[in-house]
mmCIF file of C-alpha atoms in Angstrom:
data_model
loop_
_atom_site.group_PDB
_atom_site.id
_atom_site.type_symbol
_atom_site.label_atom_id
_atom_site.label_comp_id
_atom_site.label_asym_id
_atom_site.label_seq_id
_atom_site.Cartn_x
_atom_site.Cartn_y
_atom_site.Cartn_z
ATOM 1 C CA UNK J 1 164.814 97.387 75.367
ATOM 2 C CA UNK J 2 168.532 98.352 75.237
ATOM 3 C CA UNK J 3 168.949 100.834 72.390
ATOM 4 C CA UNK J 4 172.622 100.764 72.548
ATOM 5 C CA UNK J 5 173.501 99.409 69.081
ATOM 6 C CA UNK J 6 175.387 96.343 70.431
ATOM 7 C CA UNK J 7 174.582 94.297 67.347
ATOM 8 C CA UNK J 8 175.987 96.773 64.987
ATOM 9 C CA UNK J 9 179.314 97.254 67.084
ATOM 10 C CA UNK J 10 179.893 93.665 67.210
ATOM 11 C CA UNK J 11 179.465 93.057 63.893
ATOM 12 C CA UNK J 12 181.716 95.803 62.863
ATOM 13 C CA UNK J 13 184.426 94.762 65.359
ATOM 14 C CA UNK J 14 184.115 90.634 64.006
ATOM 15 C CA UNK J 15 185.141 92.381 59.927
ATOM 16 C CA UNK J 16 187.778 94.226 61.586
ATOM 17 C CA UNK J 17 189.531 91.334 63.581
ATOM 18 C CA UNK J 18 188.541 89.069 60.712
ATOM 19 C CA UNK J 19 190.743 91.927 58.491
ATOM 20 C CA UNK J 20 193.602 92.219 61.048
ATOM 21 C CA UNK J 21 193.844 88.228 60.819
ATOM 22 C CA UNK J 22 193.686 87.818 57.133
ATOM 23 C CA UNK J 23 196.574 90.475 56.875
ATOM 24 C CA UNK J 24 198.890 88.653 59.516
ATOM 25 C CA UNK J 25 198.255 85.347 57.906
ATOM 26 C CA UNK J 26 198.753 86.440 54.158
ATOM 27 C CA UNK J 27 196.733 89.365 52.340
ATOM 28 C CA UNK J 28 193.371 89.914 51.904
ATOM 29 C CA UNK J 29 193.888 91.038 48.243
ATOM 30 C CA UNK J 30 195.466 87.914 47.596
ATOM 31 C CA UNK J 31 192.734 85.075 46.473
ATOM 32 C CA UNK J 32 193.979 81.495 48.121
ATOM 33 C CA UNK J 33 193.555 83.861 51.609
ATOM 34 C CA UNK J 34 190.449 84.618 50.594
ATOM 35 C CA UNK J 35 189.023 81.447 49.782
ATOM 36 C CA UNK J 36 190.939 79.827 53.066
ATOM 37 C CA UNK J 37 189.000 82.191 55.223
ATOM 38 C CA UNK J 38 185.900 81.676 53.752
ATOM 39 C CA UNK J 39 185.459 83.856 50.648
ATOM 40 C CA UNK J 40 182.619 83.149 48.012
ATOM 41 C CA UNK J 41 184.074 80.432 45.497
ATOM 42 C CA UNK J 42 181.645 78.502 42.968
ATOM 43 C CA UNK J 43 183.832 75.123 43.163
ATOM 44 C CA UNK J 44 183.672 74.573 46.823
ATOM 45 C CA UNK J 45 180.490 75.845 47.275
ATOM 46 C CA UNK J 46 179.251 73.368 44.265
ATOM 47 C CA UNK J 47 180.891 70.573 46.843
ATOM 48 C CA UNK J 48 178.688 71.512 50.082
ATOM 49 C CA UNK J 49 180.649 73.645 52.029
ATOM 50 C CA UNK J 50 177.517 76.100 52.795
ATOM 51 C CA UNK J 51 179.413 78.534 55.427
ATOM 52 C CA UNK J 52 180.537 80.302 52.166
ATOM 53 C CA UNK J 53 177.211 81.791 52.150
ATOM 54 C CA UNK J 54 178.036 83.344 55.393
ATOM 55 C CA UNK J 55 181.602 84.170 55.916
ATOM 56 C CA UNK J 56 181.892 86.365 53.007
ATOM 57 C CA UNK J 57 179.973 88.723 55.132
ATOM 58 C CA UNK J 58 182.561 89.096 57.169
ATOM 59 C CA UNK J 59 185.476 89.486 55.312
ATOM 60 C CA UNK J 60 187.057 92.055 53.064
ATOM 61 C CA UNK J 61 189.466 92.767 50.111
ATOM 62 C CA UNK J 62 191.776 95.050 50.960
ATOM 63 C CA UNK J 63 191.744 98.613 52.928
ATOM 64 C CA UNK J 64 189.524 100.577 51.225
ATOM 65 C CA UNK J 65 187.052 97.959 50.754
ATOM 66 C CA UNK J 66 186.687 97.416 54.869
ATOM 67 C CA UNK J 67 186.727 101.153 55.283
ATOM 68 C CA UNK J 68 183.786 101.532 53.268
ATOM 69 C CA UNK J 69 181.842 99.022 54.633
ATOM 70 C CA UNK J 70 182.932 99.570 57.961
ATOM 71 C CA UNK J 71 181.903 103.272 57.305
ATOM 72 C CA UNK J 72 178.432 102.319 56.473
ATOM 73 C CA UNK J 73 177.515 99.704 59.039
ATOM 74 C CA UNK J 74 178.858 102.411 61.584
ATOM 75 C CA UNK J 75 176.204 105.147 60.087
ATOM 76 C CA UNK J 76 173.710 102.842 58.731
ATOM 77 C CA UNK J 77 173.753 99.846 61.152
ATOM 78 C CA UNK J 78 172.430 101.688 64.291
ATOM 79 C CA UNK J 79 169.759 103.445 63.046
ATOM 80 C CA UNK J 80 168.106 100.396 61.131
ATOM 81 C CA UNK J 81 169.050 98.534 64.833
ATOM 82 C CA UNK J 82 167.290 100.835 66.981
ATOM 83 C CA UNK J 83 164.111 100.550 64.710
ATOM 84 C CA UNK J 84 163.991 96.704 64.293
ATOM 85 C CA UNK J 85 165.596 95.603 67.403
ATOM 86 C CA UNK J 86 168.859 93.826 68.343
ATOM 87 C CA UNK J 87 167.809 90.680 67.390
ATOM 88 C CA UNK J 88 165.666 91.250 64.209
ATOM 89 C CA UNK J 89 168.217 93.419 62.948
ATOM 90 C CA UNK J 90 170.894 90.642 63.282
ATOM 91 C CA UNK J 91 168.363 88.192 60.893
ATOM 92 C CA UNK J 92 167.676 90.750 58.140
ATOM 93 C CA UNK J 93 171.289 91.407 58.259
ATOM 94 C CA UNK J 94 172.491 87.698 58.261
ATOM 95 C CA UNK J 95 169.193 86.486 55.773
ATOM 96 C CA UNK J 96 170.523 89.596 53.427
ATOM 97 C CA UNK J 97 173.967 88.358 53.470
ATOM 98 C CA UNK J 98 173.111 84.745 52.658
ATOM 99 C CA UNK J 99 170.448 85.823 49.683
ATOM 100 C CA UNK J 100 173.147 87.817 48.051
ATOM 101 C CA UNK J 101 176.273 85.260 48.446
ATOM 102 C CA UNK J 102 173.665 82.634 47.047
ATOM 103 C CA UNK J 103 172.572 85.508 44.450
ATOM 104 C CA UNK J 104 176.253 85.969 43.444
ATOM 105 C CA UNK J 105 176.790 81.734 43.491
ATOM 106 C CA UNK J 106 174.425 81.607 40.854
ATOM 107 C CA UNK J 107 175.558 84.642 38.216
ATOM 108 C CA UNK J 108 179.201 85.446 38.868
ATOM 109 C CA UNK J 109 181.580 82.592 38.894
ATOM 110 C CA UNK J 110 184.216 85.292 40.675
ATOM 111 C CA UNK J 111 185.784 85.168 44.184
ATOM 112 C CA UNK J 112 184.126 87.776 45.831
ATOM 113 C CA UNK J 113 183.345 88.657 49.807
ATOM 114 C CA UNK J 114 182.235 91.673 51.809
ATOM 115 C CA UNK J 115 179.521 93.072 53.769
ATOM 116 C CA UNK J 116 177.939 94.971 50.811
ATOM 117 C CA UNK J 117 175.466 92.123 50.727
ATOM 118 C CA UNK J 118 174.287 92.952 54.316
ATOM 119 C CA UNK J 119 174.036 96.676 54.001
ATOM 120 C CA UNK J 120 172.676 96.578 50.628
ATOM 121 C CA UNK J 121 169.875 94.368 52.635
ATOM 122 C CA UNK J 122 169.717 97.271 55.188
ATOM 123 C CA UNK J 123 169.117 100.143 52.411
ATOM 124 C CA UNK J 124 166.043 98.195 51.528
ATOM 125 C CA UNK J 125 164.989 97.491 55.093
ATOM 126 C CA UNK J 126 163.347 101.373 54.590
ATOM 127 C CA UNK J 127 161.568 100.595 51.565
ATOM 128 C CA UNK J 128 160.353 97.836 52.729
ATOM 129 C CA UNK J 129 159.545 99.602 56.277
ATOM 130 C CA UNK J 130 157.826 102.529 53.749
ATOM 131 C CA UNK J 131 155.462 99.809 52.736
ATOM 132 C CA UNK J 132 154.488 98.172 56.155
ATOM 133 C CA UNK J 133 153.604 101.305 57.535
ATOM 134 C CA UNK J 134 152.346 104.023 54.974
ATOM 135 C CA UNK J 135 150.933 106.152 57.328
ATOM 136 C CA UNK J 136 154.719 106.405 59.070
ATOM 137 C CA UNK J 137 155.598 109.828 57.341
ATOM 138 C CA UNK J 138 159.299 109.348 58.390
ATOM 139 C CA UNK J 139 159.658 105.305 57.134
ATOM 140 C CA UNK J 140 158.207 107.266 53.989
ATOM 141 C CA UNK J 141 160.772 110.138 53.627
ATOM 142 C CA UNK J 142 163.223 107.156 54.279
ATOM 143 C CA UNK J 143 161.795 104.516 52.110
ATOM 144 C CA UNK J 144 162.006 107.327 49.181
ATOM 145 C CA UNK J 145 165.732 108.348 49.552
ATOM 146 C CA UNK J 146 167.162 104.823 49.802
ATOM 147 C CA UNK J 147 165.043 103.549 46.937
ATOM 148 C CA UNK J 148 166.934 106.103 44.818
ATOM 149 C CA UNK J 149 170.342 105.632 46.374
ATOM 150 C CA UNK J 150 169.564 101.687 45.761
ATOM 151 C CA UNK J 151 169.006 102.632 41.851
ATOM 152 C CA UNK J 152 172.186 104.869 41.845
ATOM 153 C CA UNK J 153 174.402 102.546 42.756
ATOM 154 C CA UNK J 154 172.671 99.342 40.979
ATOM 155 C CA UNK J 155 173.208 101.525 37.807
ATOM 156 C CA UNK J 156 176.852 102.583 38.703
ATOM 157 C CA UNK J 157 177.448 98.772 39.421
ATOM 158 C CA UNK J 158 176.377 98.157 36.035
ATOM 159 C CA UNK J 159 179.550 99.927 34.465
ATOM 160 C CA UNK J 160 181.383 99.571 37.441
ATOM 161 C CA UNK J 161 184.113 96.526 37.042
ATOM 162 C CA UNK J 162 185.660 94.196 40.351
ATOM 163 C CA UNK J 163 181.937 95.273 42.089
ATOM 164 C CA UNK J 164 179.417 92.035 42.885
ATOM 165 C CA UNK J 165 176.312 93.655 41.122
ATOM 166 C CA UNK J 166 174.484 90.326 42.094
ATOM 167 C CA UNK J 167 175.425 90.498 45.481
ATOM 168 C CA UNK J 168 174.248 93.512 45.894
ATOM 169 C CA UNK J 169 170.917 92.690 44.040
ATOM 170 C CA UNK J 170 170.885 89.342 46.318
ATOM 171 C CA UNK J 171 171.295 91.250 49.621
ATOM 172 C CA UNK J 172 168.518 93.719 48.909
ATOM 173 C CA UNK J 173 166.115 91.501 47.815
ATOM 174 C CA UNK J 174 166.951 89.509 51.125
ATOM 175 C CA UNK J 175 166.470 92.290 52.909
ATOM 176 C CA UNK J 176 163.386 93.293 51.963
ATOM 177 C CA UNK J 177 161.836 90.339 51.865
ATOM 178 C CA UNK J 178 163.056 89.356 55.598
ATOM 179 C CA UNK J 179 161.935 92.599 56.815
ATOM 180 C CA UNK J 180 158.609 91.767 55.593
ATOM 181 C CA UNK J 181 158.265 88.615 57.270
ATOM 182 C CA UNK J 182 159.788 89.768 60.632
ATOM 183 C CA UNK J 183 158.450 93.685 61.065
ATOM 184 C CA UNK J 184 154.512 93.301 61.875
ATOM 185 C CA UNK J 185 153.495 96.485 60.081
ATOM 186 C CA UNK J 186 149.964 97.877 60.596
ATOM 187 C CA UNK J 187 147.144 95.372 60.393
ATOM 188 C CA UNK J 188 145.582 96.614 57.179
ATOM 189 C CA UNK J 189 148.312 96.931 55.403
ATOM 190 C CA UNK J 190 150.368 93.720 55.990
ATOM 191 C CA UNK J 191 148.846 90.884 57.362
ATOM 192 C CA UNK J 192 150.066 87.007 58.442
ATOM 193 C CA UNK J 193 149.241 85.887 55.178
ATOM 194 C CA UNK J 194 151.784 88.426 53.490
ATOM 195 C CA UNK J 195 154.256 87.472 55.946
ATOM 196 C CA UNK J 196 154.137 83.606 55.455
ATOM 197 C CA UNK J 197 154.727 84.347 51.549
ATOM 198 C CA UNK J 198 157.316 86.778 51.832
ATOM 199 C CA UNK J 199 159.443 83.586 53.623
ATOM 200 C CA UNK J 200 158.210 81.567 51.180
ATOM 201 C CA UNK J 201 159.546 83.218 48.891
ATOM 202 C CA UNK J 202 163.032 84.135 50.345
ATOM 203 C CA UNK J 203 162.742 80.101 51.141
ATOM 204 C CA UNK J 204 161.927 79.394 47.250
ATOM 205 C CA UNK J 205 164.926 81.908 45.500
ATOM 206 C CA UNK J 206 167.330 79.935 48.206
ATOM 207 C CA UNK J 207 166.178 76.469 47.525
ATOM 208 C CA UNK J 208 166.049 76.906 43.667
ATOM 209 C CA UNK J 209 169.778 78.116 43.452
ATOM 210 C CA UNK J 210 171.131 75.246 46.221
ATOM 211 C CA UNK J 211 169.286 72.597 44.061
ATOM 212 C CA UNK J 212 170.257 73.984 40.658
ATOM 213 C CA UNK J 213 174.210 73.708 41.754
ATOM 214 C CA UNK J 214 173.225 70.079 43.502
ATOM 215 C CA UNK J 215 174.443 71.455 47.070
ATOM 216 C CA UNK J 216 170.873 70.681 48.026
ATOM 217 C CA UNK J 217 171.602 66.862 47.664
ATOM 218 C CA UNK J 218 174.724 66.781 48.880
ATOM 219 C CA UNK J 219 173.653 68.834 52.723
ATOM 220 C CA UNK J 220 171.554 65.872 52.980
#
């Protein structure tokens, strides 16, 4: 397999010439360019237009905001890549994304985008990795230290104003629970059965929130 972290540096390159876009067309701080690129946004999400589940991943709110992200997918990004693979590492990262946009649909009426949702997803790809293989004294050192930075910043989210706490909830919980289904783990400690409820589940939170906002009905 090709351990270059393609994945990662594509995904970091599509926020940055999303960014560079947004600010030529209008400003990403400003909301109607948020929402015309794609942003989270309960009303036109409540009329069917599903891709706000996924473009938010992509996009930012101002500098700072992309610098942080950017910052962490360049760190983080790689190293949860070169564990998972280029193209399981692109579904925990998307599958995160979507569970915490949906996540944030359902709490927090608020425009709100970023890739927090995705990397909050890839924090908990460790814990989840910590479970799947507890004989793995490194997924275990690793599982530890981003369960605690996952607290940290949930708490700091809770008196933090302008932050997504849901999203970031969302994208964890996506995260782990894709990682689950997609990382085969050692036989006695994870088997099919896990697996198959693990995407039920992440299946189940999706189709709940889609059907309680009546999007359900109107994608068919």
């Amino acid at each position: 397999m090709n351990k270059r972290p393609f994945v990662s540096w594509l995904l970091l390159a599509i926020q940055l010439l999303v960014f560079v876009v947004m600010e030529s067309v209008g400003s990403t701080s400003d909301t109607q360019t948020l929402i015309l690129f794609g942003a989270k946004y309960a009303p036109l999400l409540a009329l069917g237009q599903w891709w706000r589940l996924i473009l938010p991943i992509f996009i930012h709110i101002g500098l700072s905001h992309l610098i942080i992200n950017s910052l962490t997918l360049f760190f983080l990004g790689p190293m949860v890549e070169r564990i998972t693979g280029h193209f399981k590492f692109l579904l925990i990262y998307l599958a995160a994304g979507v569970m915490g946009n949906a996540l944030s649909y359902q709490f927090s009426p608020s425009v709100s985008a970023g890739a927090s949702t995705s990397l909050f997803g890839l924090f908990a790809v460790f814990i989840a990795l910590a479970i799947l293989y507890p004989k793995n004294h490194y997924f275990q050192v690793l599982g530890k230290q981003y369960r605690t930075l996952i607290i940290v910043n949930i708490i700091l989210n809770v008196f933090s104003s302008g932050v997504d706490l849901w999203g970031h909830v969302g994208g964890m919980l996506g995260g782990m629970l894709f990682t689950f289904v997609i990382m085969a783990g050692q036989r006695d400690s994870f088997n099919w059965g896990h697996r198959a409820l693990a995407l039920l589940g992440y299946g189940a939170i999706l189709a709940f929130i889609l059907m309680n906002h009546g999007i359900y009905n109107l994608l068919i």
